[in-house]
PDB file of C-alpha atoms in Angstrom:
ATOM      1  CA  UNK A 111      66.925  55.590  92.703  1.00 53.00           C
ATOM      2  CA  UNK A 112      69.210  58.406  93.782  1.00 62.00           C
ATOM      3  CA  UNK A 113      66.937  61.088  95.132  1.00 88.00           C
ATOM      4  CA  UNK A 114      69.713  63.485  96.186  1.00 94.00           C
ATOM      5  CA  UNK A 115      72.560  64.136  93.763  1.00 95.00           C
ATOM      6  CA  UNK A 116      75.737  65.771  95.074  1.00 97.00           C
ATOM      7  CA  UNK A 117      78.763  67.291  93.375  1.00 96.00           C
ATOM      8  CA  UNK A 118      81.699  67.455  93.208  1.00 97.00           C
ATOM      9  CA  UNK A 119      82.906  64.112  94.511  1.00 96.00           C
ATOM     10  CA  UNK A 120      86.093  65.712  95.793  1.00 97.00           C
ATOM     11  CA  UNK A 121      87.327  69.251  96.280  1.00 97.00           C
ATOM     12  CA  UNK A 122      90.686  70.799  97.054  1.00 98.00           C
ATOM     13  CA  UNK A 123      90.661  74.372  98.338  1.00 98.00           C
ATOM     14  CA  UNK A 124      93.418  76.679  99.487  1.00 98.00           C
ATOM     15  CA  UNK A 125      93.278  77.849 103.108  1.00 97.00           C
ATOM     16  CA  UNK A 126      91.176  80.994 103.283  1.00 97.00           C
ATOM     17  CA  UNK A 127      89.282  80.162 100.120  1.00 98.00           C
ATOM     18  CA  UNK A 128      85.607  79.388  99.568  1.00 98.00           C
ATOM     19  CA  UNK A 129      84.434  75.792  99.341  1.00 98.00           C
ATOM     20  CA  UNK A 130      81.209  75.209  97.414  1.00 98.00           C
ATOM     21  CA  UNK A 131      79.289  71.941  97.313  1.00 98.00           C
ATOM     22  CA  UNK A 132      76.116  71.509  95.309  1.00 98.00           C
ATOM     23  CA  UNK A 133      73.119  69.233  95.656  1.00 98.00           C
ATOM     24  CA  UNK A 134      69.943  68.606  93.696  1.00 97.00           C
ATOM     25  CA  UNK A 135      66.875  66.719  94.787  1.00 96.00           C
ATOM     26  CA  UNK A 136      63.952  65.147  92.966  1.00 93.00           C
ATOM     27  CA  UNK A 137      61.212  64.648  95.524  1.00 91.00           C
ATOM     28  CA  UNK A 138      59.219  67.853  95.937  1.00 91.00           C
ATOM     29  CA  UNK A 139      57.803  66.502  99.205  1.00 90.00           C
ATOM     30  CA  UNK A 140      61.175  66.994 100.889  1.00 92.00           C
ATOM     31  CA  UNK A 141      60.983  69.855 103.364  1.00 90.00           C
ATOM     32  CA  UNK A 142      64.115  69.556 105.475  1.00 91.00           C
ATOM     33  CA  UNK A 143      67.614  69.859 104.013  1.00 94.00           C
ATOM     34  CA  UNK A 144      70.541  69.235 106.370  1.00 93.00           C
ATOM     35  CA  UNK A 145      74.254  69.089 105.714  1.00 96.00           C
ATOM     36  CA  UNK A 146      76.343  66.601 107.654  1.00 96.00           C
ATOM     37  CA  UNK A 147      80.101  66.598 108.222  1.00 97.00           C
ATOM     38  CA  UNK A 148      81.989  63.340 108.703  1.00 96.00           C
ATOM     39  CA  UNK A 149      85.570  62.845 109.842  1.00 95.00           C
ATOM     40  CA  UNK A 150      87.365  59.508 109.312  1.00 92.00           C
ATOM     41  CA  UNK A 151      86.293  56.893 111.838  1.00 89.00           C
ATOM     42  CA  UNK A 152      83.376  58.968 113.077  1.00 91.00           C
ATOM     43  CA  UNK A 153      79.677  59.077 112.366  1.00 93.00           C
ATOM     44  CA  UNK A 154      78.218  62.033 110.472  1.00 94.00           C
ATOM     45  CA  UNK A 155      77.388  65.129 112.541  1.00 94.00           C
ATOM     46  CA  UNK A 156      74.878  67.836 111.665  1.00 92.00           C
ATOM     47  CA  UNK A 157      76.544  71.006 110.406  1.00 95.00           C
ATOM     48  CA  UNK A 158      73.663  73.207 109.318  1.00 94.00           C
ATOM     49  CA  UNK A 159      70.124  72.706 108.006  1.00 92.00           C
ATOM     50  CA  UNK A 160      67.471  74.673 106.129  1.00 93.00           C
ATOM     51  CA  UNK A 161      63.752  74.448 105.456  1.00 90.00           C
ATOM     52  CA  UNK A 162      62.321  75.565 102.086  1.00 89.00           C
ATOM     53  CA  UNK A 163      60.586  78.662 103.411  1.00 90.00           C
ATOM     54  CA  UNK A 164      63.897  80.559 103.349  1.00 92.00           C
ATOM     55  CA  UNK A 165      66.453  80.948 100.559  1.00 94.00           C
ATOM     56  CA  UNK A 166      69.555  81.246 102.690  1.00 96.00           C
ATOM     57  CA  UNK A 167      70.791  80.343 106.141  1.00 96.00           C
ATOM     58  CA  UNK A 168      74.108  81.342 107.631  1.00 96.00           C
ATOM     59  CA  UNK A 169      75.860  79.992 110.693  1.00 95.00           C
ATOM     60  CA  UNK A 170      79.356  81.334 111.197  1.00 96.00           C
ATOM     61  CA  UNK A 171      81.454  80.458 108.147  1.00 97.00           C
ATOM     62  CA  UNK A 172      78.830  78.057 106.794  1.00 97.00           C
ATOM     63  CA  UNK A 173      75.976  79.143 104.521  1.00 97.00           C
ATOM     64  CA  UNK A 174      73.242  77.150 102.809  1.00 96.00           C
ATOM     65  CA  UNK A 175      71.702  78.623  99.662  1.00 96.00           C
ATOM     66  CA  UNK A 176      68.375  77.117  98.652  1.00 96.00           C
ATOM     67  CA  UNK A 177      66.597  77.373  95.298  1.00 95.00           C
ATOM     68  CA  UNK A 178      63.181  75.756  95.584  1.00 94.00           C
ATOM     69  CA  UNK A 179      62.161  76.223  91.951  1.00 94.00           C
ATOM     70  CA  UNK A 180      65.349  74.593  90.705  1.00 95.00           C
ATOM     71  CA  UNK A 181      65.268  71.952  93.451  1.00 95.00           C
ATOM     72  CA  UNK A 182      68.867  72.726  94.300  1.00 97.00           C
ATOM     73  CA  UNK A 183      70.774  73.722  97.402  1.00 97.00           C
ATOM     74  CA  UNK A 184      74.404  74.355  98.131  1.00 98.00           C
ATOM     75  CA  UNK A 185      76.847  74.671 101.008  1.00 98.00           C
ATOM     76  CA  UNK A 186      79.371  77.486 101.054  1.00 98.00           C
ATOM     77  CA  UNK A 187      82.280  77.359 103.485  1.00 98.00           C
ATOM     78  CA  UNK A 188      83.899  80.762 103.763  1.00 98.00           C
ATOM     79  CA  UNK A 189      87.524  81.216 104.860  1.00 98.00           C
ATOM     80  CA  UNK A 190      88.089  77.463 104.608  1.00 98.00           C
ATOM     81  CA  UNK A 191      90.493  76.029 107.169  1.00 97.00           C
ATOM     82  CA  UNK A 192      92.541  72.794 107.259  1.00 97.00           C
ATOM     83  CA  UNK A 193      90.282  71.649 110.125  1.00 97.00           C
ATOM     84  CA  UNK A 194      87.364  71.738 107.684  1.00 97.00           C
ATOM     85  CA  UNK A 195      88.941  68.843 105.777  1.00 98.00           C
ATOM     86  CA  UNK A 196      86.266  66.143 105.981  1.00 97.00           C
ATOM     87  CA  UNK A 197      83.539  64.522 103.934  1.00 97.00           C
ATOM     88  CA  UNK A 198      80.341  66.534 103.574  1.00 98.00           C
ATOM     89  CA  UNK A 199      76.937  65.036 102.849  1.00 97.00           C
ATOM     90  CA  UNK A 200      73.838  66.884 101.796  1.00 97.00           C
ATOM     91  CA  UNK A 201      70.581  65.242 102.744  1.00 95.00           C
ATOM     92  CA  UNK A 202      66.834  65.647 102.557  1.00 94.00           C
ATOM     93  CA  UNK A 203      63.769  64.362 104.324  1.00 90.00           C
ATOM     94  CA  UNK A 204      60.003  64.808 104.592  1.00 86.00           C
ATOM     95  CA  UNK A 205      58.792  66.231 107.835  1.00 72.00           C
ATOM     96  CA  UNK A 206      62.156  66.244 109.550  1.00 58.00           C
ATOM     97  CA  UNK A 207      61.387  63.154 111.570  1.00 64.00           C
ATOM     98  CA  UNK A 208      61.105  60.864 108.555  1.00 72.00           C
ATOM     99  CA  UNK A 209      63.983  58.881 107.062  1.00 85.00           C
ATOM    100  CA  UNK A 210      66.814  61.057 105.826  1.00 89.00           C
ATOM    101  CA  UNK A 211      68.128  60.476 102.291  1.00 92.00           C
ATOM    102  CA  UNK A 212      71.805  61.323 101.871  1.00 94.00           C
ATOM    103  CA  UNK A 213      73.853  62.409  98.889  1.00 95.00           C
ATOM    104  CA  UNK A 214      76.993  60.536  97.885  1.00 95.00           C
ATOM    105  CA  UNK A 215      79.348  62.902  99.686  1.00 96.00           C
ATOM    106  CA  UNK A 216      82.104  65.385  98.863  1.00 98.00           C
ATOM    107  CA  UNK A 217      85.570  64.868 100.231  1.00 97.00           C
ATOM    108  CA  UNK A 218      86.994  68.301 101.006  1.00 98.00           C
ATOM    109  CA  UNK A 219      90.695  68.891 101.470  1.00 98.00           C
ATOM    110  CA  UNK A 220      91.838  72.331 102.591  1.00 98.00           C
ATOM    111  CA  UNK A 221      95.537  72.827 101.965  1.00 97.00           C
ATOM    112  CA  UNK A 222      97.672  75.387 103.831  1.00 92.00           C
TER     113      UNK A 222
ATOM    114  CA  UNK B 157      79.829  62.560 122.358  1.00 71.00           C
ATOM    115  CA  UNK B 158      76.455  62.047 120.666  1.00 72.00           C
ATOM    116  CA  UNK B 159      75.153  59.723 123.355  1.00 83.00           C
ATOM    117  CA  UNK B 160      74.843  56.845 120.892  1.00 91.00           C
ATOM    118  CA  UNK B 161      77.130  53.900 121.592  1.00 93.00           C
ATOM    119  CA  UNK B 162      77.683  51.110 119.084  1.00 96.00           C
ATOM    120  CA  UNK B 163      79.336  47.743 119.578  1.00 96.00           C
ATOM    121  CA  UNK B 164      81.415  46.144 118.350  1.00 97.00           C
ATOM    122  CA  UNK B 165      83.297  48.876 116.533  1.00 96.00           C
ATOM    123  CA  UNK B 166      84.795  46.401 114.114  1.00 97.00           C
ATOM    124  CA  UNK B 167      83.793  42.853 113.232  1.00 98.00           C
ATOM    125  CA  UNK B 168      85.658  40.535 110.873  1.00 98.00           C
ATOM    126  CA  UNK B 169      83.797  37.394 109.923  1.00 98.00           C
ATOM    127  CA  UNK B 170      83.821  34.659 107.350  1.00 97.00           C
ATOM    128  CA  UNK B 171      81.184  34.442 104.673  1.00 97.00           C
ATOM    129  CA  UNK B 172      78.150  32.523 105.858  1.00 97.00           C
ATOM    130  CA  UNK B 173      78.493  33.435 109.522  1.00 98.00           C
ATOM    131  CA  UNK B 174      75.934  35.422 111.488  1.00 98.00           C
ATOM    132  CA  UNK B 175      76.789  38.762 113.096  1.00 98.00           C
ATOM    133  CA  UNK B 176      74.932  41.030 115.493  1.00 98.00           C
ATOM    134  CA  UNK B 177      75.475  44.723 116.133  1.00 98.00           C
ATOM    135  CA  UNK B 178      74.146  46.620 119.112  1.00 97.00           C
ATOM    136  CA  UNK B 179      73.180  50.266 119.518  1.00 96.00           C
ATOM    137  CA  UNK B 180      72.735  51.827 122.950  1.00 93.00           C
ATOM    138  CA  UNK B 181      71.240  55.318 122.968  1.00 86.00           C
ATOM    139  CA  UNK B 182      71.023  57.538 126.031  1.00 77.00           C
ATOM    140  CA  UNK B 183      67.346  58.287 125.545  1.00 70.00           C
ATOM    141  CA  UNK B 184      64.783  55.515 125.260  1.00 62.00           C
ATOM    142  CA  UNK B 185      61.949  57.532 123.844  1.00 60.00           C
ATOM    143  CA  UNK B 186      63.161  58.911 120.540  1.00 77.00           C
ATOM    144  CA  UNK B 187      63.316  57.412 117.100  1.00 88.00           C
ATOM    145  CA  UNK B 188      66.208  55.073 116.341  1.00 91.00           C
ATOM    146  CA  UNK B 189      67.571  54.557 112.845  1.00 94.00           C
ATOM    147  CA  UNK B 190      69.945  52.103 111.217  1.00 96.00           C
ATOM    148  CA  UNK B 191      71.948  53.157 108.167  1.00 96.00           C
ATOM    149  CA  UNK B 192      74.578  51.381 106.082  1.00 97.00           C
ATOM    150  CA  UNK B 193      77.539  53.218 104.613  1.00 96.00           C
ATOM    151  CA  UNK B 194      79.922  51.740 102.063  1.00 94.00           C
ATOM    152  CA  UNK B 195      83.259  53.271 101.157  1.00 89.00           C
ATOM    153  CA  UNK B 196      82.885  56.525  99.264  1.00 87.00           C
ATOM    154  CA  UNK B 197      79.113  56.604  99.587  1.00 91.00           C
ATOM    155  CA  UNK B 198      76.587  58.367 101.753  1.00 94.00           C
ATOM    156  CA  UNK B 199      74.660  56.559 104.466  1.00 95.00           C
ATOM    157  CA  UNK B 200      71.785  54.464 103.104  1.00 94.00           C
ATOM    158  CA  UNK B 201      68.622  54.101 105.155  1.00 93.00           C
ATOM    159  CA  UNK B 202      67.866  50.573 106.405  1.00 95.00           C
ATOM    160  CA  UNK B 203      65.133  50.864 109.023  1.00 95.00           C
ATOM    161  CA  UNK B 204      63.807  52.918 111.920  1.00 92.00           C
ATOM    162  CA  UNK B 205      61.936  52.445 115.179  1.00 92.00           C
ATOM    163  CA  UNK B 206      59.606  54.565 117.277  1.00 88.00           C
ATOM    164  CA  UNK B 207      59.909  52.986 120.721  1.00 86.00           C
ATOM    165  CA  UNK B 208      59.776  49.231 120.041  1.00 88.00           C
ATOM    166  CA  UNK B 209      57.747  49.537 116.831  1.00 90.00           C
ATOM    167  CA  UNK B 210      59.635  49.124 113.566  1.00 91.00           C
ATOM    168  CA  UNK B 211      57.933  51.709 111.362  1.00 90.00           C
ATOM    169  CA  UNK B 212      59.739  51.379 108.052  1.00 89.00           C
ATOM    170  CA  UNK B 213      62.157  49.015 106.353  1.00 91.00           C
ATOM    171  CA  UNK B 214      64.177  49.710 103.239  1.00 91.00           C
ATOM    172  CA  UNK B 215      64.241  47.320 100.317  1.00 88.00           C
ATOM    173  CA  UNK B 216      67.970  47.075 101.110  1.00 83.00           C
ATOM    174  CA  UNK B 217      67.002  45.109 104.207  1.00 86.00           C
ATOM    175  CA  UNK B 218      66.840  41.606 102.750  1.00 88.00           C
ATOM    176  CA  UNK B 219      65.389  38.687 104.660  1.00 92.00           C
ATOM    177  CA  UNK B 220      68.884  37.967 106.005  1.00 96.00           C
ATOM    178  CA  UNK B 221      68.696  41.185 107.997  1.00 96.00           C
ATOM    179  CA  UNK B 222      66.625  41.636 111.123  1.00 95.00           C
ATOM    180  CA  UNK B 223      66.460  44.517 113.557  1.00 96.00           C
ATOM    181  CA  UNK B 224      64.834  44.728 116.949  1.00 95.00           C
ATOM    182  CA  UNK B 225      64.364  47.317 119.640  1.00 93.00           C
ATOM    183  CA  UNK B 226      62.974  45.509 122.660  1.00 89.00           C
ATOM    184  CA  UNK B 227      61.254  47.764 125.177  1.00 81.00           C
ATOM    185  CA  UNK B 228      62.147  50.805 123.117  1.00 79.00           C
ATOM    186  CA  UNK B 229      65.666  51.048 124.498  1.00 85.00           C
ATOM    187  CA  UNK B 230      68.740  49.517 122.835  1.00 93.00           C
ATOM    188  CA  UNK B 231      68.534  48.037 119.354  1.00 96.00           C
ATOM    189  CA  UNK B 232      70.211  45.129 117.602  1.00 97.00           C
ATOM    190  CA  UNK B 233      70.850  44.526 113.927  1.00 97.00           C
ATOM    191  CA  UNK B 234      71.516  40.916 112.960  1.00 97.00           C
ATOM    192  CA  UNK B 235      72.823  39.746 109.621  1.00 97.00           C
ATOM    193  CA  UNK B 236      72.481  36.059 108.906  1.00 97.00           C
ATOM    194  CA  UNK B 237      74.565  34.101 106.402  1.00 97.00           C
ATOM    195  CA  UNK B 238      76.812  37.083 105.708  1.00 97.00           C
ATOM    196  CA  UNK B 239      77.986  37.789 102.176  1.00 96.00           C
ATOM    197  CA  UNK B 240      80.993  39.813 101.013  1.00 96.00           C
ATOM    198  CA  UNK B 241      78.590  42.480  99.785  1.00 95.00           C
ATOM    199  CA  UNK B 242      77.497  43.060 103.384  1.00 96.00           C
ATOM    200  CA  UNK B 243      80.898  44.582 104.170  1.00 97.00           C
ATOM    201  CA  UNK B 244      80.135  48.140 105.222  1.00 97.00           C
ATOM    202  CA  UNK B 245      79.860  50.505 108.152  1.00 97.00           C
ATOM    203  CA  UNK B 246      76.565  50.089 110.005  1.00 98.00           C
ATOM    204  CA  UNK B 247      75.499  53.330 111.642  1.00 97.00           C
ATOM    205  CA  UNK B 248      72.920  53.829 114.360  1.00 96.00           C
ATOM    206  CA  UNK B 249      71.304  57.236 114.805  1.00 93.00           C
ATOM    207  CA  UNK B 250      68.790  58.834 117.140  1.00 89.00           C
ATOM    208  CA  UNK B 251      66.616  61.889 116.890  1.00 85.00           C
ATOM    209  CA  UNK B 252      66.951  64.481 119.617  1.00 75.00           C
ATOM    210  CA  UNK B 253      64.360  65.567 122.130  1.00 70.00           C
ATOM    211  CA  UNK B 254      63.315  68.619 120.133  1.00 67.00           C
ATOM    212  CA  UNK B 255      61.533  68.413 116.791  1.00 64.00           C
ATOM    213  CA  UNK B 256      64.567  69.626 114.838  1.00 71.00           C
ATOM    214  CA  UNK B 257      64.975  66.666 112.503  1.00 77.00           C
ATOM    215  CA  UNK B 258      68.623  66.326 113.516  1.00 84.00           C
ATOM    216  CA  UNK B 259      70.076  62.831 113.638  1.00 88.00           C
ATOM    217  CA  UNK B 260      72.734  61.990 116.224  1.00 89.00           C
ATOM    218  CA  UNK B 261      74.940  59.219 114.881  1.00 93.00           C
ATOM    219  CA  UNK B 262      77.064  56.717 116.714  1.00 94.00           C
ATOM    220  CA  UNK B 263      80.574  56.000 115.493  1.00 94.00           C
ATOM    221  CA  UNK B 264      79.410  52.916 113.640  1.00 96.00           C
ATOM    222  CA  UNK B 265      80.207  49.235 113.499  1.00 97.00           C
ATOM    223  CA  UNK B 266      82.453  48.258 110.619  1.00 97.00           C
ATOM    224  CA  UNK B 267      81.791  44.816 109.162  1.00 98.00           C
ATOM    225  CA  UNK B 268      84.370  43.002 107.045  1.00 97.00           C
ATOM    226  CA  UNK B 269      83.214  39.746 105.471  1.00 98.00           C
ATOM    227  CA  UNK B 270      86.076  37.573 104.183  1.00 96.00           C
TER     228      UNK B 270
END
């Protein structure tokens, strides 16, 4: 059972453009929604996270938009750079400390 | 550096052999997780520990898999009688000292079963 659905599977964006990755979840008990970034040969690393009491969180060029009623959240990368080229995973968990359920990932390529 | 060290980084084995992976975190007192990641997929939860207690196991963790965390420090994941379908990256992760929910992943141990 896939509890976190992620799209698109891959994304190509011009340098300076906006990258948008979408996720939807099923379990309404989830209350912690992180995004992880993974480079080849490395483990995933936390990029930004949100809890459902806010609709948006911004950290530098990265923004999470959260729609609780639709059970959807998205990652926006503004002014995308070639160094942002990586695989991005949305995720969700109950209580933060519980097991984290990951989406299937989006491979982002930012071209000069 | 996340402070989570995994060994070996890559293991090639023949079908039917046993393999063991080790995870060494800096901190002994936080939760430790094992995930499996296959090519093109997100990490899938296998199991997690609070100190030496194994609190939850996924249905993915068949009886050929066993994980331990003796004394709440390092952890091992053993796969017995490996199958080609076990080929994957096995990731170890720790929670931090604050209650942020963030997982700190190691670089993983890649298993190739021939």
